[in-house]
Amino acid sequence: MSFYVTTPIYYVNGEPHLGHAYSTMAADILARHQRRMGEDVFFLTGTDEHGEPVSQAAERQGMTPQQLVDRNAPRFRDMVARVDATNDFFIRTTDRGHIERVQEVITRIRENGYVYEGTYEGWYCPRCADFKFENELGPGNTCPVHEIELVREKEENWFFQLSAFQERLEELYERRPGFVKPDFRRNEALAFIRQGLRDVSLSRPKLEWGVPLPWAPDQVMYVWFDALLNYYTALGYAREGEDLTARYWPATWHIIAKDILKFHTVYWPAFLMAADLEPPQSVYVHGYLLMGEKKMSKSLGNVLDPFEVIDRFGADALRFYCFREVRFGQDGSISTPGFEARYESELANDFGNLASRTLAMVDRYRNAVVPDPPGGDAAPAAGDAALSAGTVAPAAGRGDPALADDPALAGLPARVCALLDEAELTEALDEIWTAVRRLNRYVEETRPWELAKSEEAADAERLDSALYSLTEGLRVVTLLLVPYLPQSTERLLGALAEPSRAPADFGSRGGGQRIERLPPLFPKIEAATPAD
Ligand code: MSP
């Protein structure tokens, strides 16, 4: 099975900020999850480089638009690398391959009869690159997103006949209830469609910075259609001499935020239908990261710099914090004190301590060799649903039923994987964290340090069972955390002598492997920032 996930392509006329990093990390978690399930994955991100804001910014800075985008695109590429995203390609809409394919698709749409010439008059927001309907305006004809006064524009241009797709879009939503997630966003998109669809401009006559219409090169394509097509065009030229379209199209997930819902859930599927192409399988619409009450955005000037956060806490901590603190799909506030609190209490204390004390006890009490499970390899427990996803290797051992049968751990991989298949990033993490906390309680309950002091044979067996069960539990939660915490889990899996990566082996292992102790995975914040 193939799996294709995308992020929005980011406007290149600004600095990358945590909002951009957020969508990138979300898509990366999904990509890493599917890869570790053994799927054939393609993950795309990139930059949106045409349109009025770019040419205006270039003019202000006394350079050509091409110079501006060439200077800024690497900043986004760098952000993507710094958050540890494993994208398979980075598209820029100024790529030749993109421009050629955009022209091919638009020609097909015109041949299919969905393009005509006309006059447009309306309220235009240059920052949204979008015309607003009267009912979308803020007080005094302002843009509700950017809070700026809008200009009334009248122009001769080419139109895309969006209205012709009303019924087919409604049918699509009916046939595929999971097309847009979460459900409340699906309802919003459907309500927009049911209001009645008006045709939209396909081109802008006064601009030069864009993809020329093949049949009217004095006009450039409306930047939104140019941008949306990136998801499709990239597959045609991302690998030299190879066309990946048949392998990966339609996309499995487009990850976006609510600001660009209309473009992705209404315009985009209609545009694809007009070109006889399959619409994507699903669009996940996440919320905004807020600073206090406000959306974090460059134009509002309240941007949290992801690079600073990564320097202080590391990319793993940022990835963890964003999806733990803010329910994926909803808006939520983030803050530096919030980072610090979660880092200390959950990464350093809950997970970091579980890892270090487990490794330390196996080292100290069993010479660094994980004991065999009670009953040993020879007698695997029947129907071991304990820690296994149920679809993977047969169980080698079961461990202490107090842990194996605990609802926090029984069937955990299957539950987490099912949630990640649905892009429920926060719920999946909640499940894992409940298990991490259960494992810590298990240490307190079994008190291995007391068992280790006892001379009784029964206590030695209990200690074996506790250490085996704990190590096995830690191995499973670590494997499950790989998409969220790629760097620290890699170190920990090494220390646990766990060989499986893709596919990850959630079926329970026997004992006998030699572990290594590790320095703290999440050092205290003071130690990590001597300069503060
Ligand atoms: N270029 C268009 C997208 C074209 S996609 C075919 C664009 N670019 S953007 O640079 O403004 O990025 C918007 C996206 O960045 C949002 O949809 C979201 O994915 C992400 N975010 C920007 N600010 C954000 C927050 N404050 N919070 C969460 N995500 C944010 O629109």
CSV table of C-alpha atoms and ligand atoms in Angstrom, one decimal, residues 6-24 46-50 76 93 127-128 146 223-231 254-261 263-264 268 284-291 294-298 302 330-332 334, ligand 1:
chain,number,residue,atom,x,y,z
A,6,THR,CA,1.6,16.7,2.3
A,7,THR,CA,1.8,19.9,4.2
A,8,PRO,CA,0.7,23.3,2.9
A,9,ILE,CA,3.4,24.9,0.9
A,10,TYR,CA,4.4,28.0,2.8
A,11,TYR,CA,4.5,31.6,1.6
A,12,VAL,CA,8.1,32.4,1.0
A,13,ASN,CA,7.9,36.1,1.7
A,14,GLY,CA,8.2,35.7,5.4
A,15,GLU,CA,10.1,33.9,8.1
A,16,PRO,CA,9.3,30.4,9.0
A,17,HIS,CA,7.6,30.2,12.4
A,18,LEU,CA,6.2,27.7,14.8
A,19,GLY,CA,2.9,27.5,12.9
A,20,HIS,CA,4.6,26.3,9.8
A,21,ALA,CA,6.7,23.9,11.9
A,22,TYR,CA,3.6,22.6,13.5
A,23,SER,CA,2.0,21.4,10.2
A,24,THR,CA,5.3,20.0,9.1
A,46,GLY,CA,7.7,23.1,0.1
A,47,THR,CA,7.2,26.7,-0.6
A,48,ASP,CA,4.6,28.8,-2.4
A,49,GLU,CA,6.6,31.4,-4.4
A,50,HIS,CA,4.3,33.2,-6.8
A,76,PHE,CA,12.0,27.0,5.0
A,93,THR,CA,6.4,26.5,-7.2
A,127,ARG,CA,-2.5,39.0,2.0
A,128,CYS,CA,-5.1,36.2,1.6
A,146,HIS,CA,-5.6,40.3,8.5
A,223,VAL,CA,-1.7,31.8,-7.2
A,224,TRP,CA,-4.1,29.5,-5.3
A,225,PHE,CA,-4.6,27.2,-8.2
A,226,ASP,CA,-0.9,27.3,-9.0
A,227,ALA,CA,-0.2,26.4,-5.3
A,228,LEU,CA,-2.8,23.7,-4.9
A,229,LEU,CA,-1.5,21.9,-7.9
A,230,ASN,CA,1.9,21.3,-6.2
A,231,TYR,CA,0.5,18.2,-4.5
A,254,HIS,CA,-3.4,16.8,3.0
A,255,ILE,CA,-2.5,18.4,6.4
A,256,ILE,CA,-3.7,22.0,6.6
A,257,ALA,CA,-5.0,24.5,9.1
A,258,LYS,CA,-8.5,26.0,9.2
A,259,ASP,CA,-7.4,29.2,7.4
A,260,ILE,CA,-7.1,27.4,4.1
A,261,LEU,CA,-10.1,25.0,4.4
A,263,PHE,CA,-9.3,26.1,-1.0
A,264,HIS,CA,-8.5,22.5,0.0
A,268,TRP,CA,-9.2,21.7,-5.0
A,284,TYR,CA,-7.0,16.9,8.0
A,285,VAL,CA,-7.8,20.4,9.2
A,286,HIS,CA,-5.9,21.3,12.3
A,287,GLY,CA,-6.4,24.4,14.5
A,288,TYR,CA,-4.2,27.3,15.4
A,289,LEU,CA,-1.4,27.5,17.8
A,290,LEU,CA,-2.2,30.6,19.8
A,291,MET,CA,0.0,32.9,21.9
A,294,LYS,CA,-4.2,35.4,19.4
A,295,LYS,CA,-3.2,33.4,16.4
A,296,MET,CA,0.5,33.3,16.1
A,297,SER,CA,1.3,34.9,12.8
A,298,LYS,CA,3.9,37.1,11.2
A,302,ASN,CA,3.6,37.5,17.9
A,330,GLN,CA,-8.5,22.2,17.9
A,331,ASP,CA,-7.0,25.7,18.7
A,332,GLY,CA,-4.8,25.9,21.7
A,334,ILE,CA,1.3,27.5,23.9
B,1,MSP,N1,0.7,29.3,0.7
B,1,MSP,C1,-0.5,29.0,1.3
B,1,MSP,C2,-0.8,27.6,1.3
B,1,MSP,C3,-0.8,26.9,0.0
B,1,MSP,S1,-1.1,25.2,0.1
B,1,MSP,C4,-1.5,24.7,-1.5
B,1,MSP,C5,-0.4,29.5,2.8
B,1,MSP,N2,0.8,29.6,3.3
B,1,MSP,S2,1.1,30.1,4.8
B,1,MSP,O1,2.6,30.3,4.8
B,1,MSP,O2,0.3,31.2,5.2
B,1,MSP,O3,0.9,28.9,5.7
B,1,MSP,C6,-0.4,28.6,6.2
B,1,MSP,C7,-0.3,27.3,6.9
B,1,MSP,O4,0.7,27.4,7.9
B,1,MSP,C8,-1.6,27.0,7.7
B,1,MSP,O5,-2.6,26.4,7.0
B,1,MSP,C9,-1.0,26.1,8.8
B,1,MSP,O6,-0.8,24.8,8.2
B,1,MSP,C10,0.3,26.7,9.1
B,1,MSP,N3,0.2,27.7,10.1
B,1,MSP,C11,0.5,29.0,10.1
B,1,MSP,N4,0.3,29.6,11.3
B,1,MSP,C12,-0.2,28.7,12.1
B,1,MSP,C13,-0.6,28.8,13.5
B,1,MSP,N5,-0.5,29.8,14.2
B,1,MSP,N6,-1.0,27.6,14.0
B,1,MSP,C14,-1.1,26.4,13.3
B,1,MSP,N7,-0.7,26.4,12.1
B,1,MSP,C15,-0.3,27.5,11.4
B,1,MSP,O7,-1.4,29.7,3.4
